[in-house]
CSV table of C-alpha atoms in Angstrom, one decimal:
chain,number,residue,atom,x,y,z
A,145,MET,CA,17.2,3.4,22.6
A,146,SER,CA,19.9,1.0,21.4
A,147,LEU,CA,17.3,-1.2,19.8
A,148,ILE,CA,15.8,1.8,18.0
A,149,ALA,CA,19.2,2.9,16.8
A,150,THR,CA,19.9,-0.6,15.5
A,151,GLY,CA,16.7,-0.7,13.6
A,152,ALA,CA,17.3,2.8,12.3
A,153,THR,CA,20.7,1.8,11.0
A,154,ASP,CA,19.2,-1.1,9.1
A,155,VAL,CA,16.5,1.2,7.5
A,156,LEU,CA,19.0,3.9,6.5
A,157,SER,CA,21.4,1.3,5.1
A,158,GLY,CA,18.5,-0.2,3.2
A,159,PHE,CA,17.7,3.1,1.5
A,160,GLY,CA,21.4,3.3,0.6
A,161,ARG,CA,21.2,0.1,-1.4
A,162,TRP,CA,18.7,1.8,-3.8
A,163,ARG,CA,20.3,0.3,-6.9
A,164,MET,CA,19.6,-3.2,-5.6
A,165,TRP,CA,15.9,-2.7,-4.6
A,166,TRP,CA,15.1,-0.6,-7.6
A,167,MET,CA,16.5,-3.3,-10.0
A,168,LEU,CA,14.7,-6.1,-8.2
A,169,ALA,CA,11.4,-4.3,-8.1
A,170,LYS,CA,11.5,-3.3,-11.7
A,171,ASN,CA,12.4,-6.9,-12.8
A,172,ASP,CA,9.5,-8.3,-10.7
A,173,VAL,CA,7.0,-6.3,-12.8
A,174,VAL,CA,8.7,-7.0,-16.1
A,175,ARG,CA,9.0,-10.7,-15.4
A,176,ARG,CA,5.3,-11.0,-14.4
A,177,TYR,CA,4.2,-10.0,-17.9
A,178,ARG,CA,7.1,-11.4,-20.0
A,179,ARG,CA,6.0,-12.9,-23.4
A,180,SER,CA,2.6,-11.2,-23.1
A,181,ARG,CA,1.6,-9.1,-26.1
A,182,LEU,CA,0.1,-6.3,-24.0
A,183,GLY,CA,2.7,-6.7,-21.2
A,184,GLN,CA,2.3,-4.3,-18.3
A,185,LEU,CA,-0.8,-2.8,-20.0
A,186,TRP,CA,-2.7,-5.7,-18.5
A,187,LEU,CA,-2.4,-4.0,-15.1
A,188,THR,CA,-4.2,-0.9,-16.4
A,189,LEU,CA,-6.8,-2.8,-18.4
A,190,SER,CA,-7.8,-5.2,-15.6
A,191,MET,CA,-8.3,-2.3,-13.2
A,192,ALA,CA,-10.3,-0.3,-15.8
A,193,VAL,CA,-12.7,-3.3,-16.3
A,194,MET,CA,-13.2,-3.6,-12.6
A,195,ILE,CA,-13.9,0.2,-12.1
A,196,PHE,CA,-16.4,0.5,-14.9
A,197,GLY,CA,-18.0,-2.9,-14.2
A,198,MET,CA,-18.5,-2.2,-10.5
A,199,GLY,CA,-19.3,1.4,-11.1
A,200,GLY,CA,-22.4,0.6,-13.1
A,201,ILE,CA,-23.7,-2.0,-10.6
A,202,TYR,CA,-23.1,0.0,-7.4
A,203,ALA,CA,-24.3,3.3,-8.8
A,204,SER,CA,-27.7,1.6,-9.5
A,205,LEU,CA,-27.7,-0.1,-6.1
A,206,PHE,CA,-27.0,3.2,-4.2
A,207,GLY,CA,-29.5,5.1,-6.4
A,208,THR,CA,-26.9,7.6,-7.6
A,209,SER,CA,-25.8,8.8,-11.0
A,210,PHE,CA,-23.0,7.0,-12.7
A,211,ALA,CA,-21.1,10.2,-13.4
A,212,ASP,CA,-21.2,11.2,-9.7
A,213,TYR,CA,-20.3,7.8,-8.4
A,214,ILE,CA,-17.6,6.5,-10.8
A,215,PRO,CA,-14.8,9.0,-9.8
A,216,HIS,CA,-15.2,8.0,-6.1
A,217,LEU,CA,-15.2,4.3,-6.8
A,218,GLY,CA,-12.4,4.4,-9.4
A,219,THR,CA,-10.1,6.5,-7.2
A,220,GLY,CA,-10.9,4.3,-4.2
A,221,LEU,CA,-10.2,1.0,-6.0
A,222,VAL,CA,-6.8,2.3,-7.4
A,223,LEU,CA,-5.7,3.6,-4.0
A,224,TRP,CA,-7.0,0.5,-2.1
A,225,GLY,CA,-5.0,-1.6,-4.6
A,226,LEU,CA,-1.8,0.1,-3.4
A,227,ILE,CA,-2.6,-0.2,0.3
A,228,SER,CA,-3.8,-3.8,0.3
A,229,SER,CA,-1.2,-5.3,-2.0
A,230,THR,CA,1.6,-3.5,-0.2
A,231,ILE,CA,0.4,-4.9,3.2
A,232,ASN,CA,-0.2,-8.4,1.9
A,233,GLU,CA,3.0,-8.7,-0.1
A,234,SER,CA,5.1,-7.2,2.7
A,235,CYS,CA,4.4,-10.4,4.7
A,236,LEU,CA,6.5,-12.3,2.1
A,237,SER,CA,9.3,-9.8,1.8
A,238,PHE,CA,11.8,-12.1,3.5
A,239,THR,CA,10.6,-15.5,2.6
A,240,GLU,CA,10.4,-14.8,-1.1
A,241,ASN,CA,14.0,-13.5,-0.9
A,242,GLU,CA,15.3,-16.5,1.1
A,243,SER,CA,18.0,-17.5,-1.5
A,244,ILE,CA,19.4,-13.9,-1.5
A,245,ILE,CA,19.3,-13.5,2.3
A,246,ARG,CA,21.2,-16.8,2.8
A,247,GLN,CA,24.0,-15.8,0.4
A,248,ILE,CA,24.4,-12.0,0.6
A,249,ALA,CA,24.5,-9.8,3.7
A,250,LEU,CA,22.2,-6.9,2.9
A,251,PRO,CA,20.1,-4.7,5.2
A,252,ARG,CA,16.8,-6.4,5.9
A,253,PHE,CA,14.9,-3.2,4.9
A,254,THR,CA,16.3,-3.6,1.4
A,255,TYR,CA,13.9,-6.5,0.8
A,256,LEU,CA,10.9,-4.6,2.1
A,257,LEU,CA,11.8,-1.7,-0.2
A,258,ARG,CA,11.7,-4.1,-3.1
A,259,THR,CA,8.1,-5.0,-2.2
A,260,ILE,CA,7.0,-1.4,-1.7
A,261,VAL,CA,8.6,-0.1,-4.9
A,262,ARG,CA,7.2,-3.0,-6.9
A,263,ASN,CA,3.7,-2.0,-5.7
A,264,ILE,CA,4.3,1.7,-6.4
A,265,ILE,CA,5.2,0.8,-10.0
A,266,VAL,CA,1.9,-1.2,-10.3
A,267,PHE,CA,0.1,1.7,-8.7
A,268,ALA,CA,1.6,4.1,-11.3
A,269,HIS,CA,0.2,2.0,-14.1
A,270,ASN,CA,-3.3,2.0,-12.5
A,271,LEU,CA,-3.1,5.7,-11.9
A,272,ILE,CA,-3.2,6.3,-15.6
A,273,ILE,CA,-6.9,5.2,-15.6
A,274,LEU,CA,-8.0,8.0,-13.3
A,275,PRO,CA,-7.7,11.0,-15.8
A,276,VAL,CA,-9.9,8.9,-18.2
A,277,VAL,CA,-12.5,8.3,-15.4
A,278,TYR,CA,-12.5,12.0,-14.4
A,279,LEU,CA,-12.8,13.1,-18.1
A,280,ALA,CA,-15.7,10.7,-18.7
A,281,ALA,CA,-17.5,11.8,-15.5
A,282,GLY,CA,-16.7,15.5,-16.0
A,283,THR,CA,-14.9,15.8,-12.7
A,284,PRO,CA,-13.2,19.2,-12.4
A,285,LEU,CA,-9.7,19.4,-11.1
A,286,SER,CA,-8.5,22.1,-8.6
A,287,TRP,CA,-5.3,23.1,-6.9
A,288,HIS,CA,-6.1,20.7,-4.1
A,289,ILE,CA,-4.6,18.0,-6.3
A,290,ILE,CA,-1.1,19.0,-5.1
A,291,LEU,CA,-2.0,17.7,-1.6
A,292,PHE,CA,-2.1,14.2,-3.1
A,293,ILE,CA,1.8,14.1,-3.0
A,294,PRO,CA,2.2,14.6,0.8
A,295,GLY,CA,-0.8,12.4,1.4
A,296,LEU,CA,0.8,9.6,-0.6
A,297,ALA,CA,4.1,10.1,1.3
A,298,ILE,CA,2.4,9.8,4.7
A,299,VAL,CA,0.5,6.7,3.6
A,300,LEU,CA,3.7,5.0,2.2
A,301,ALA,CA,5.6,5.9,5.4
A,302,ASN,CA,2.9,4.2,7.5
A,303,LEU,CA,2.8,1.2,5.2
A,304,SER,CA,6.6,0.9,5.6
A,305,TRP,CA,6.6,0.3,9.3
A,306,ILE,CA,3.5,-1.9,9.1
A,307,GLY,CA,5.2,-4.0,6.4
A,308,TYR,CA,8.5,-4.1,8.3
A,309,ILE,CA,6.9,-5.7,11.4
A,310,LEU,CA,4.7,-8.0,9.4
A,311,ALA,CA,7.7,-9.2,7.3
A,312,ILE,CA,9.6,-10.2,10.5
A,313,LEU,CA,6.5,-11.8,12.1
A,314,SER,CA,5.7,-13.7,8.9
A,315,THR,CA,9.1,-15.2,8.7
A,316,ARG,CA,8.8,-16.6,12.2
A,317,PHE,CA,5.1,-17.6,12.1
A,318,ARG,CA,4.1,-18.8,8.6
A,319,ASP,CA,0.4,-18.5,9.2
A,320,ILE,CA,0.6,-14.7,9.5
A,321,PRO,CA,0.3,-13.9,5.8
A,322,GLN,CA,-3.1,-15.8,5.6
A,323,ILE,CA,-4.3,-14.1,8.7
A,324,VAL,CA,-3.3,-10.7,7.3
A,325,GLN,CA,-5.0,-11.4,3.9
A,326,SER,CA,-8.3,-12.2,5.7
A,327,ILE,CA,-8.1,-9.0,7.8
A,328,VAL,CA,-7.4,-6.9,4.8
A,329,GLN,CA,-10.2,-8.5,2.9
A,330,VAL,CA,-12.6,-7.6,5.7
A,331,ALA,CA,-11.1,-4.1,5.9
A,332,PHE,CA,-12.1,-3.5,2.3
A,333,PHE,CA,-15.8,-3.8,3.2
A,334,ILE,CA,-15.7,-1.5,6.3
A,335,SER,CA,-13.5,1.1,4.6
A,336,PRO,CA,-15.0,3.9,2.3
A,337,VAL,CA,-13.9,2.3,-0.9
A,338,VAL,CA,-17.3,1.3,-2.4
A,339,PHE,CA,-19.4,3.5,-0.2
A,340,LYS,CA,-18.9,7.3,0.4
A,341,PRO,CA,-17.9,8.7,3.7
A,342,SER,CA,-20.7,11.2,3.3
A,343,GLN,CA,-23.1,8.3,3.7
A,344,LEU,CA,-22.0,8.0,7.4
A,345,ARG,CA,-22.1,10.6,10.1
A,346,VAL,CA,-18.8,12.5,10.6
A,347,ASP,CA,-18.0,10.8,14.0
A,348,HIS,CA,-18.8,7.3,12.9
A,349,PRO,CA,-16.3,4.8,14.3
A,350,ILE,CA,-15.5,3.4,10.9
A,351,LEU,CA,-14.1,6.8,9.9
A,352,ILE,CA,-12.4,7.6,13.2
A,353,PHE,CA,-11.0,4.2,14.3
A,354,ASN,CA,-10.3,2.7,10.9
A,355,PRO,CA,-6.8,3.9,9.8
A,356,PHE,CA,-7.5,2.8,6.2
A,357,ALA,CA,-10.3,5.3,6.0
A,358,SER,CA,-7.8,8.1,6.9
A,359,MET,CA,-5.3,6.7,4.3
A,360,LEU,CA,-8.0,6.9,1.6
A,361,ASP,CA,-9.1,10.3,2.7
A,362,VAL,CA,-5.7,12.0,2.5
A,363,MET,CA,-5.1,10.6,-1.0
A,364,ARG,CA,-8.5,10.5,-2.6
A,365,GLU,CA,-10.0,13.8,-1.6
A,366,PRO,CA,-7.2,15.9,-3.3
A,367,LEU,CA,-7.7,13.9,-6.5
A,368,LEU,CA,-11.4,14.7,-6.4
A,369,GLY,CA,-10.8,18.4,-5.9
A,370,GLN,CA,-11.6,18.4,-2.1
A,371,LEU,CA,-9.7,19.1,1.0
A,372,PRO,CA,-8.9,16.0,3.2
A,373,SER,CA,-10.0,16.1,6.8
A,374,ALA,CA,-7.6,17.5,9.4
A,375,THR,CA,-8.5,14.6,11.6
A,376,SER,CA,-7.2,12.1,9.0
A,377,TYR,CA,-3.8,13.9,8.9
A,378,LEU,CA,-3.6,13.9,12.7
A,379,ILE,CA,-4.5,10.1,12.9
A,380,LEU,CA,-1.9,9.2,10.3
A,381,LEU,CA,0.8,11.4,11.8
A,382,GLY,CA,0.2,9.9,15.2
A,383,LEU,CA,0.4,6.4,13.8
A,384,LEU,CA,3.6,7.4,11.9
A,385,VAL,CA,5.4,8.4,15.1
A,386,PHE,CA,4.2,5.6,17.3
A,387,GLY,CA,4.5,3.0,14.5
A,388,TRP,CA,8.1,3.8,13.6
A,389,LEU,CA,9.3,3.8,17.2
A,390,LEU,CA,7.6,0.4,17.6
A,391,GLY,CA,8.9,-0.9,14.3
A,392,LEU,CA,12.5,0.2,14.8
A,393,ALA,CA,12.6,-1.3,18.3
A,394,PHE,CA,11.0,-4.5,17.0
A,395,ALA,CA,13.4,-4.7,14.0
A,396,GLY,CA,16.4,-3.8,16.2
A,397,LYS,CA,15.6,-6.8,18.4
A,398,TYR,CA,14.5,-9.4,15.9
A,399,SER,CA,15.6,-8.6,12.3
A,400,HIS,CA,19.0,-10.3,12.7
A,401,ARG,CA,17.2,-13.5,13.5
A,402,VAL,CA,15.4,-13.6,10.2
A,403,VAL,CA,18.1,-15.7,8.5
A,404,TYR,CA,17.7,-18.4,11.1
A,405,TRP,CA,14.0,-18.5,10.7
A,406,LEU,CA,14.1,-19.1,6.9
């Protein structure tokens, strides 16, 4: 319990330094597109090109109408962008902040929050595309859309403990980021991003044992006017409890060693 308490103290202290991680995350996005005429609009444009380009190709491959398929694909790609980039970039949360960690004593979780918030900002830019996609496809909205907020919160909470553990491991073992990128790349193809869950049977292992499928379900279905599966909520809530207990204990034991591994 002492390890969990130590990890919890670091997490709470990290949230308390919100001015620091908010400023750093915002500057990361601004700096990436400095001197560009379109600036951060490139985030939205590049995602829009991918959605409509892939939409036309895969709709014909699956033998479905463009208007029926593009909302599913567009929403899936935007949400997958948040999930994959958060996981991949979390691996570098400590190593890319090496100069700050060596000079200033801040809670370790502060640096992970920088990574997460930076990806939320990028996600917000990409989210702008979806109303255009829904309008073009004639997708109706319903009250189910309000379930997107708790779904997003559950997913971010799960990504936080995953990122916390990966950030520590990646500082000690520098091959971890490349391994994680490969796993996430494979996960894209076995998760219902390009294909629809309805193309598989309800109890298919890809939908039950793949946590990414549950993450997509609780966020995408409300945006498409559908109710997410109760099974997806149960899976993510179970992972949330187990993952944070594991993450806090792991951080409580190893987070203080990060500075020596840099």
